[in-house]
PDB file of C-alpha atoms in Angstrom:
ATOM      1  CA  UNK X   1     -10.141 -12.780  -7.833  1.00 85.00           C
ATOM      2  CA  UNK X   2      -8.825 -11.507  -4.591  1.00 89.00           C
ATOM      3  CA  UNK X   3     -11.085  -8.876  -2.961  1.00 94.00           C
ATOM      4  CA  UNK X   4     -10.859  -6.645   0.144  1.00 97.00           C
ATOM      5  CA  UNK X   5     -13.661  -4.871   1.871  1.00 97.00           C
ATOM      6  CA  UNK X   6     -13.371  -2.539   4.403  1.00 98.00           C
ATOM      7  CA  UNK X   7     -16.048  -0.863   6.732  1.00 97.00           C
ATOM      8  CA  UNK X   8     -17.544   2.059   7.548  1.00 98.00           C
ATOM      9  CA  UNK X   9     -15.985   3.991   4.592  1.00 97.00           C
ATOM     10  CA  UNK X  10     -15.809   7.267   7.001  1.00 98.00           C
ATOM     11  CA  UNK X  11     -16.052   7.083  11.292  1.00 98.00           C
ATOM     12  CA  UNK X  12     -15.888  10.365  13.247  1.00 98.00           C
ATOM     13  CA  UNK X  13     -15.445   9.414  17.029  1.00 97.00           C
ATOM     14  CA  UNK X  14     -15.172  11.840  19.897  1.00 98.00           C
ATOM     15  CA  UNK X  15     -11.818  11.596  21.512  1.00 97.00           C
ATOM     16  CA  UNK X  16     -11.826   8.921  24.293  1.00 97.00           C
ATOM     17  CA  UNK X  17     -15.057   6.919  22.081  1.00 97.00           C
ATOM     18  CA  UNK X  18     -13.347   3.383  21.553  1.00 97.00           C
ATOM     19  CA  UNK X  19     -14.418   1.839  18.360  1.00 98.00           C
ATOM     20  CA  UNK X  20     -13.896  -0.785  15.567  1.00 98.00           C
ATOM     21  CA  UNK X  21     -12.982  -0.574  11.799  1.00 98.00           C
ATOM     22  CA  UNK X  22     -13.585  -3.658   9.678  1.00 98.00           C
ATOM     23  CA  UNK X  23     -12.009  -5.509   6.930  1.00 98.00           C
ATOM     24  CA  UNK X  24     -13.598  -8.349   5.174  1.00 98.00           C
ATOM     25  CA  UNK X  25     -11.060 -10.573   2.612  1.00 96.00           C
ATOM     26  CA  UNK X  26     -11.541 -13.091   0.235  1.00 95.00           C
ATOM     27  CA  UNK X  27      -8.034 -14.436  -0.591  1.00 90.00           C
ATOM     28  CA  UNK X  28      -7.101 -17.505  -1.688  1.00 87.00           C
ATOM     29  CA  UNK X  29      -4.048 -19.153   0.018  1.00 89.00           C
ATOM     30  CA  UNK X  30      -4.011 -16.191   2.797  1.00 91.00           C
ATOM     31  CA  UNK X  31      -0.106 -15.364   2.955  1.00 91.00           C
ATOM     32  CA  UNK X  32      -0.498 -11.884   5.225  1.00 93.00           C
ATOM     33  CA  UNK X  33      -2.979  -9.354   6.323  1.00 96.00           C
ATOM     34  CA  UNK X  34      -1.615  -6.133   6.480  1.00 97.00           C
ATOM     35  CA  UNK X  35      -3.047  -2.700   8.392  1.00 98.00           C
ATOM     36  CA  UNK X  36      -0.941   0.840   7.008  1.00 98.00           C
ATOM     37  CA  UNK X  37      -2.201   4.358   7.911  1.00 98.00           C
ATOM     38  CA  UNK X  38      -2.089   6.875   5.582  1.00 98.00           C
ATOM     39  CA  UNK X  39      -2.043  10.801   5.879  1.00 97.00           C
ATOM     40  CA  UNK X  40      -3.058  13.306   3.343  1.00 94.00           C
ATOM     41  CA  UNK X  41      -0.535  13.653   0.688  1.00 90.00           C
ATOM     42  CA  UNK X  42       1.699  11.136   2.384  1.00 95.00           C
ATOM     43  CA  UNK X  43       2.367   7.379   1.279  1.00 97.00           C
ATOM     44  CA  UNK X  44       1.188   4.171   3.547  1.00 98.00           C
ATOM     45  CA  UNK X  45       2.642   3.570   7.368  1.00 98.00           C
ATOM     46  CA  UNK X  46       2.944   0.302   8.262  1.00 97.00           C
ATOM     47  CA  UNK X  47       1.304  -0.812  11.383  1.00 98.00           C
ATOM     48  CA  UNK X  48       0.556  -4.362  11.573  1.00 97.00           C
ATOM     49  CA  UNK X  49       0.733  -7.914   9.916  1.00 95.00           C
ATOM     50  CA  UNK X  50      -1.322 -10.562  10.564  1.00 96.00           C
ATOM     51  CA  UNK X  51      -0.781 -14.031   9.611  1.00 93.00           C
ATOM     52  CA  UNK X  52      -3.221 -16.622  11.124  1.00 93.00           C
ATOM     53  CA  UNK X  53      -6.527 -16.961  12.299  1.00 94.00           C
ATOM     54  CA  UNK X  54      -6.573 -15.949  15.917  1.00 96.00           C
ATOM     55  CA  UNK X  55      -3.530 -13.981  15.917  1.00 96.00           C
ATOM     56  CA  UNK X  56      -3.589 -10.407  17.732  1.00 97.00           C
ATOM     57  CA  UNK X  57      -1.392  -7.543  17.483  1.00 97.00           C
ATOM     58  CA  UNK X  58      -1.067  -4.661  19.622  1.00 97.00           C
ATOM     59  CA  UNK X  59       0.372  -0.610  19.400  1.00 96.00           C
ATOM     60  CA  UNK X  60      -0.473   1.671  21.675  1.00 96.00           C
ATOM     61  CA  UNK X  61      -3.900   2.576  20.943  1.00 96.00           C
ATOM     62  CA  UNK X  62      -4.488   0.344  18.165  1.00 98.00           C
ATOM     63  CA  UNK X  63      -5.359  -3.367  17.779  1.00 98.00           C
ATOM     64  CA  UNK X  64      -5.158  -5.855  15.479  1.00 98.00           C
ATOM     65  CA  UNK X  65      -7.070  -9.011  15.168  1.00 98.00           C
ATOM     66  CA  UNK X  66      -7.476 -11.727  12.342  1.00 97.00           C
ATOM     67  CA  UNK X  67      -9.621 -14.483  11.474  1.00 96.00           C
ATOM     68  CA  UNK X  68     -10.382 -16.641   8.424  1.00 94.00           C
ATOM     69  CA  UNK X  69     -12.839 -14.338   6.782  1.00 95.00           C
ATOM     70  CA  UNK X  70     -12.126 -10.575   8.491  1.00 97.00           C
ATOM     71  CA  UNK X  71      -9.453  -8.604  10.144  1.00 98.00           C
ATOM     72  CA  UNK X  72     -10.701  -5.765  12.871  1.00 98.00           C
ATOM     73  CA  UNK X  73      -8.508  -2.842  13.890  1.00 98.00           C
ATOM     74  CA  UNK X  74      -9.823  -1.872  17.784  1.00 98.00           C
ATOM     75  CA  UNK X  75      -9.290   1.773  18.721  1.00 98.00           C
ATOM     76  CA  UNK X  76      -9.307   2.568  22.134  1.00 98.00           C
ATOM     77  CA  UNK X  77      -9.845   6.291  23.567  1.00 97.00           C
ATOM     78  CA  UNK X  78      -8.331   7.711  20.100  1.00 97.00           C
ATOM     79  CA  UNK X  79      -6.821  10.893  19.834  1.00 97.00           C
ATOM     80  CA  UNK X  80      -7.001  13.749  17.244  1.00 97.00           C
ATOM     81  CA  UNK X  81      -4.112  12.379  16.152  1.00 97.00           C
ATOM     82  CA  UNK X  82      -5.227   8.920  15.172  1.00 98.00           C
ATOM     83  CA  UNK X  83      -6.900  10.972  12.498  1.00 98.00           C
ATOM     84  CA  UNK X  84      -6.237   9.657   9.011  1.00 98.00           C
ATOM     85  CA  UNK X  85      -7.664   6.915   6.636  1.00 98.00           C
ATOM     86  CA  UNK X  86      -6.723   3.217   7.477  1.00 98.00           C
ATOM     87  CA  UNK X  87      -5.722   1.167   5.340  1.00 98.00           C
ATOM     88  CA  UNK X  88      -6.166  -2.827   4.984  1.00 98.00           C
ATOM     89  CA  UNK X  89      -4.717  -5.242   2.384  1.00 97.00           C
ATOM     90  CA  UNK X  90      -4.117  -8.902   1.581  1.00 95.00           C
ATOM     91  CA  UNK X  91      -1.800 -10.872  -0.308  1.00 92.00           C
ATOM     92  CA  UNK X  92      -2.830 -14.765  -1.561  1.00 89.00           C
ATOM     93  CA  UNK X  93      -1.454 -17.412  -3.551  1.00 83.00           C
ATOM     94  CA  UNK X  94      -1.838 -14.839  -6.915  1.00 74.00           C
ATOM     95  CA  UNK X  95       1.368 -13.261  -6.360  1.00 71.00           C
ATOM     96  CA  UNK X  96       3.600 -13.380  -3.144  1.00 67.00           C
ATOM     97  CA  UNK X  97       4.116  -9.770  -3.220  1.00 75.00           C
ATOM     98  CA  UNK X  98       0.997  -8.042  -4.588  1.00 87.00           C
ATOM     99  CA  UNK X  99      -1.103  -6.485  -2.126  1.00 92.00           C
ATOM    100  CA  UNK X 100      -4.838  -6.026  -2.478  1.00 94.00           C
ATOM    101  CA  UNK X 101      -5.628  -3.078  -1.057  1.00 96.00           C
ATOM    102  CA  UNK X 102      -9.369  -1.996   0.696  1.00 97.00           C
ATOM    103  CA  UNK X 103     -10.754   1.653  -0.414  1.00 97.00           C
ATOM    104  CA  UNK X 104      -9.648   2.385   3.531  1.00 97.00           C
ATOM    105  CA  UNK X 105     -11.826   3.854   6.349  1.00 98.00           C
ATOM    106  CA  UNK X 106     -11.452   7.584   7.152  1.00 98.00           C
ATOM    107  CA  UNK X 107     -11.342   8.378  10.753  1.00 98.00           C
ATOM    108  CA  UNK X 108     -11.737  11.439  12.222  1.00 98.00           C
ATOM    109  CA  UNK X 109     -11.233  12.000  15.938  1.00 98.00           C
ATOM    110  CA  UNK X 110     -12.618  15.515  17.313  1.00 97.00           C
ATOM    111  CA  UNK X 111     -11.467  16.882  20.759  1.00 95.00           C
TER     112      UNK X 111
ATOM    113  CA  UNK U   1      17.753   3.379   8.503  1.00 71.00           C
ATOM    114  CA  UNK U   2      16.155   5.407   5.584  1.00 85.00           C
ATOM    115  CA  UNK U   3      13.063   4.559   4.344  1.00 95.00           C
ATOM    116  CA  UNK U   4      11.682   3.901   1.544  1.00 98.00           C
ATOM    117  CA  UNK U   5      12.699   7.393  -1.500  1.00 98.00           C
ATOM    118  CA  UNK U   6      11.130   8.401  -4.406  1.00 98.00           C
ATOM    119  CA  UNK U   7      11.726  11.285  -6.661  1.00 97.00           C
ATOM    120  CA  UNK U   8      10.645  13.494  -8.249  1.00 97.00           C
ATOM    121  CA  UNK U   9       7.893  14.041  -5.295  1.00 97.00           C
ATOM    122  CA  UNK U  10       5.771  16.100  -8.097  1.00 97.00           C
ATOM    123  CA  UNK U  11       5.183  16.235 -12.060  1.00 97.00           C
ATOM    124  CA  UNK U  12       2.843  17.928 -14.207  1.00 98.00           C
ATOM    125  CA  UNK U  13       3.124  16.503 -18.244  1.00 98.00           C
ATOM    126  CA  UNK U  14       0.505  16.487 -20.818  1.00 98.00           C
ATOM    127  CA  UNK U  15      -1.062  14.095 -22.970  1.00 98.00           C
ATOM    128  CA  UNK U  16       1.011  12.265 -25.121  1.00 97.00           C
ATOM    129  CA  UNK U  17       3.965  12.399 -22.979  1.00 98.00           C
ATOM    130  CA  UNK U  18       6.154  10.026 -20.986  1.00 98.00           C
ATOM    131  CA  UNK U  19       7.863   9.910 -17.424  1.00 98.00           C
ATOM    132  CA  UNK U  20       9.779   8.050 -15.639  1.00 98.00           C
ATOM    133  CA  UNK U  21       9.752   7.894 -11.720  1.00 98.00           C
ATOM    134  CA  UNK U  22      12.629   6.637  -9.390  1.00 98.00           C
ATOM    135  CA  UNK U  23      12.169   4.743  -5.965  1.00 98.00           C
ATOM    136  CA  UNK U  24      15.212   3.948  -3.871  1.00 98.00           C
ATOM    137  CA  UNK U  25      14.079   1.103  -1.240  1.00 97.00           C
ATOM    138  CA  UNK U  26      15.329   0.433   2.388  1.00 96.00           C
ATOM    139  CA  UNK U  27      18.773  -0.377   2.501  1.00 95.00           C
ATOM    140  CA  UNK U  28      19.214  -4.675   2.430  1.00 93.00           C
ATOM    141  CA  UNK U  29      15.641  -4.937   0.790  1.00 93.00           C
ATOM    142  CA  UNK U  30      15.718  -6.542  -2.463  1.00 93.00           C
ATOM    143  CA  UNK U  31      11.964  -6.413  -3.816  1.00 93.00           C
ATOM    144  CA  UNK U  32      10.113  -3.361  -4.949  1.00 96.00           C
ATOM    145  CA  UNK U  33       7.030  -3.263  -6.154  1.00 96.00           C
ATOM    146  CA  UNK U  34       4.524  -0.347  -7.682  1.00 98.00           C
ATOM    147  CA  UNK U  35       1.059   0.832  -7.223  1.00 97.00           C
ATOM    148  CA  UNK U  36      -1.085   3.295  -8.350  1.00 98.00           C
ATOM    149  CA  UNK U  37      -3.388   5.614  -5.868  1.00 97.00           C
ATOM    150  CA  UNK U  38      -6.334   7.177  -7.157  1.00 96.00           C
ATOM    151  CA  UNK U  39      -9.632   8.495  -5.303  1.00 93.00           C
ATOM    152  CA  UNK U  40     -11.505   6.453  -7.176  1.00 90.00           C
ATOM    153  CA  UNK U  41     -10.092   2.710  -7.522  1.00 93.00           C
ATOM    154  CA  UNK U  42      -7.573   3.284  -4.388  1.00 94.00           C
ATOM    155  CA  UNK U  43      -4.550   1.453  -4.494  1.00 96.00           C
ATOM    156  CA  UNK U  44      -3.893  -0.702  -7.225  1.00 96.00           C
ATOM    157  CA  UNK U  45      -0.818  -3.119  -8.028  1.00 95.00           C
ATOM    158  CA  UNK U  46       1.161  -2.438 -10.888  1.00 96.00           C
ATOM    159  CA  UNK U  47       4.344  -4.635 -10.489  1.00 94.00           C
ATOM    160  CA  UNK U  48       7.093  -6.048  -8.373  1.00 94.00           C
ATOM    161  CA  UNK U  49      10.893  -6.230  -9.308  1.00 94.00           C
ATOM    162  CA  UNK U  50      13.120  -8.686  -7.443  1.00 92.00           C
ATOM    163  CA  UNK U  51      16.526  -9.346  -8.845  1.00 91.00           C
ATOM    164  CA  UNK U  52      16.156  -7.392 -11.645  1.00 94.00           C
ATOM    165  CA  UNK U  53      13.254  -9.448 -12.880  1.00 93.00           C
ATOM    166  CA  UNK U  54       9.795  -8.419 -13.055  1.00 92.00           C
ATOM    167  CA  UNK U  55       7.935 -10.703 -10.858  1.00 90.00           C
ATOM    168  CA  UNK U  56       4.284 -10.115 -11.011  1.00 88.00           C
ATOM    169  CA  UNK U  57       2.301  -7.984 -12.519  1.00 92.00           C
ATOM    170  CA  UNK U  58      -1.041  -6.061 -12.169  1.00 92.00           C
ATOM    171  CA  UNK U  59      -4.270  -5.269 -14.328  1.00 93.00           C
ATOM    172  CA  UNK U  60      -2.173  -2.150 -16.409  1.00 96.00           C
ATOM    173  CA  UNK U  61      -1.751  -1.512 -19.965  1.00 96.00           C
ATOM    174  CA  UNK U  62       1.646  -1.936 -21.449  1.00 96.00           C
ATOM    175  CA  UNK U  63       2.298   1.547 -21.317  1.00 97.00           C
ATOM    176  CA  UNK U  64       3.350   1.029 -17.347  1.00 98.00           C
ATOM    177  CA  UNK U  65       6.748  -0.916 -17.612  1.00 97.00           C
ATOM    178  CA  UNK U  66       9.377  -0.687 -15.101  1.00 97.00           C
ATOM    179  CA  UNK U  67      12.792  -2.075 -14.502  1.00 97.00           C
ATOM    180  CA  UNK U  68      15.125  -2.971 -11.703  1.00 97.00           C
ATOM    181  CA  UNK U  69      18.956  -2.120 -11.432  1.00 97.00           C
ATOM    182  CA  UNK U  70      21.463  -4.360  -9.455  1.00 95.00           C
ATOM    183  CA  UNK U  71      21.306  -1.860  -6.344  1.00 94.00           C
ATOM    184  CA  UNK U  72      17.663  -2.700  -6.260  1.00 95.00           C
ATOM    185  CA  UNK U  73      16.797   0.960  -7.272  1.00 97.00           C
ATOM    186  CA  UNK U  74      13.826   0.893  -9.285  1.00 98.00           C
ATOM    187  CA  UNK U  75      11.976   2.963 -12.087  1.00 98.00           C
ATOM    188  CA  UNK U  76       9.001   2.846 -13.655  1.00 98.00           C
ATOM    189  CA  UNK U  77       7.898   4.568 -16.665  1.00 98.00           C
ATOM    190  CA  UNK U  78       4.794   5.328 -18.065  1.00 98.00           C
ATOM    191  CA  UNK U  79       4.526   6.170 -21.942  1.00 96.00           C
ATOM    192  CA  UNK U  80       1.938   8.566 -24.478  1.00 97.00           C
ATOM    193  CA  UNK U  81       0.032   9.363 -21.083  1.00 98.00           C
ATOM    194  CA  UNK U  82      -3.525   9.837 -20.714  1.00 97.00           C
ATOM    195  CA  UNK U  83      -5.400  12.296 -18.478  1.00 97.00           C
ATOM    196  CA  UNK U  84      -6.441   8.925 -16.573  1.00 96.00           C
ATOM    197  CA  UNK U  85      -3.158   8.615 -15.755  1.00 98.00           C
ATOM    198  CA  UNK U  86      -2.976  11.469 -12.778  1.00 98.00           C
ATOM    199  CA  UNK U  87      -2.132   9.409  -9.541  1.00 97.00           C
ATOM    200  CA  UNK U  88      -0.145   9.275  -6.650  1.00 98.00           C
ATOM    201  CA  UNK U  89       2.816   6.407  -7.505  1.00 98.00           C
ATOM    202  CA  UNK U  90       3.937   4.661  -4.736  1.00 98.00           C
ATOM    203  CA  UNK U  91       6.985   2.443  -4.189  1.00 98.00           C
ATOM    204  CA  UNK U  92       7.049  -0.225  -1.557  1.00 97.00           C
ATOM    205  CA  UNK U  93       9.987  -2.024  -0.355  1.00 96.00           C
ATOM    206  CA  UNK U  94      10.352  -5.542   1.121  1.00 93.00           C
ATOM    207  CA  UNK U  95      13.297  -8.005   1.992  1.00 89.00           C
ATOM    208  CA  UNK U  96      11.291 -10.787  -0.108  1.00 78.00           C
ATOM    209  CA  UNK U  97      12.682 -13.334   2.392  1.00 75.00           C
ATOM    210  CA  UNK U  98      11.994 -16.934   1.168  1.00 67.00           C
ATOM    211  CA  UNK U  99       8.997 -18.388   2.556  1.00 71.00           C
ATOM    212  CA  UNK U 100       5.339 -19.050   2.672  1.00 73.00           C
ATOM    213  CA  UNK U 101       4.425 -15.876   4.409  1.00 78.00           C
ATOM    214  CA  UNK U 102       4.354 -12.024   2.473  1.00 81.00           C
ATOM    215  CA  UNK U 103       6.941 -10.092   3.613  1.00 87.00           C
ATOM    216  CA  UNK U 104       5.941  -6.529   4.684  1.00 92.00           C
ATOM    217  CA  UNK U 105       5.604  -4.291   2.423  1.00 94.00           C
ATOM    218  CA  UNK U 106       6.870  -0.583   3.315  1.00 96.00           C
ATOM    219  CA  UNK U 107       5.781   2.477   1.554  1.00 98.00           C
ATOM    220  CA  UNK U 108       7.375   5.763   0.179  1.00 98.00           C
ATOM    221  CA  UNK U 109       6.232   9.004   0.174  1.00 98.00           C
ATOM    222  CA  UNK U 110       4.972   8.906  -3.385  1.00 98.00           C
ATOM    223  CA  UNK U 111       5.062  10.707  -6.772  1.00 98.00           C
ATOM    224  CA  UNK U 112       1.999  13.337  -7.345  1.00 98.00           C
ATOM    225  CA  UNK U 113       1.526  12.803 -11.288  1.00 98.00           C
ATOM    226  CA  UNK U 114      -0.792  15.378 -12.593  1.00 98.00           C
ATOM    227  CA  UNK U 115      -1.363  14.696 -16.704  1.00 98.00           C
ATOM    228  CA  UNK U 116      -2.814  18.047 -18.195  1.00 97.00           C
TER     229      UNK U 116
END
């Protein structure tokens, strides 16, 4: 069974403290890794995909990474708005479009 | 191009009930899939149309069913509901482009079920 864990559950960060938010997979057949934000009461925002060990990804502040066990998403000198939870999720061989989803790390980001 | 729709955005039933929920995806994507938000399991796969042909499907009871119509629109419909049942719904979209890679899935803003 596919499983995705992801780590701390909750980080609060003053603005400008660069940190790291982790995501541990076990996937068989790895066909994407996938990084969404999500605000209150809103649905997923895509950020990144990952396919391959090794592979990086970059947005502004944010940054992707990927390798054959975990995925890390790099935060440097976030902003209040960064604030929201963070979302990871795989998807294997067990279906080509279902998404295993993490329970998401909460950030907070205080002025 | 507009995202990802889904109405009605809210929906208060009661036990016993049914509903049905409607997700539009991004224009030119053909797959759309379902999942089910709750604080305490977090997002969880219900099912993926593509073609009008359920795909794949997740660990629900056969009261979740869903369907696909030829403009991709989807619905999904949940019958005799259970208090269990209160969720955020969300609809994803893809382009389900052939392949050994996922395609990425994007989100709508979700249906706020609330079973009384």
């Amino acid at each position: 069974e596919d499983q995705v864990t992801q780590s701390p559950e909750a980080l609060r960060l003053q603005e400008g403290e660069s940190s790291s938010l982790n995501c541990s997979y076990t996937v068989s057949g790895l066909r994407g890794l996938f990084w969404y934000r999500q605000d209150p009461g809103k649905g997923p925002e895509f950020l990144f995909t990952l396919y391959s060990a090794g592979e990086e990804k970059e947005k502004e502040r944010l940054k992707a990474t990927l390798t054959k066990k975990e995925s890390f998403l790099h935060i440097t000198a976030p902003k209040p708005e960064d604030s929201a939870t963070y979302l990871c999720a795989a998807s294997g061989d067990s279906g080509y479009s279902t998404l295993t989803f993490g329970k998401g790390t909460m950030l907070l980001v205080s002025p | 191009k507009a995202g990802v729709t889904q109405t009605p955005r809210y929906l208060i039933k009661t036990r016993g009930q049914q509903v049905t929920l409607s997700c539009s995806p991004i224009s030119g994507h053909r797959s759309v899939s379902w999942y089910q938000q709750t604080p305490g399991q977090g997002l969880q796969f219900l099912f993926e149309y593509f073609s009008e042909t359920q795909r794949n499907k997740g660990n629900f009871p056969g009261r979740f069913s869903g369907r696909q119509f030829s403009n991709s629109r989807s619905e999904m419909n949940v019958s005799t509901l259970e208090l269990g049942d209160s969720a955020l719904y969300l609809c994803a979209s893809s382009l389900r482009l052939a392949g050994d890679f996922a395609d990425t899935q994007y989100f709508g803003p979700g249906t706020r079920l609330t079973v009384l």
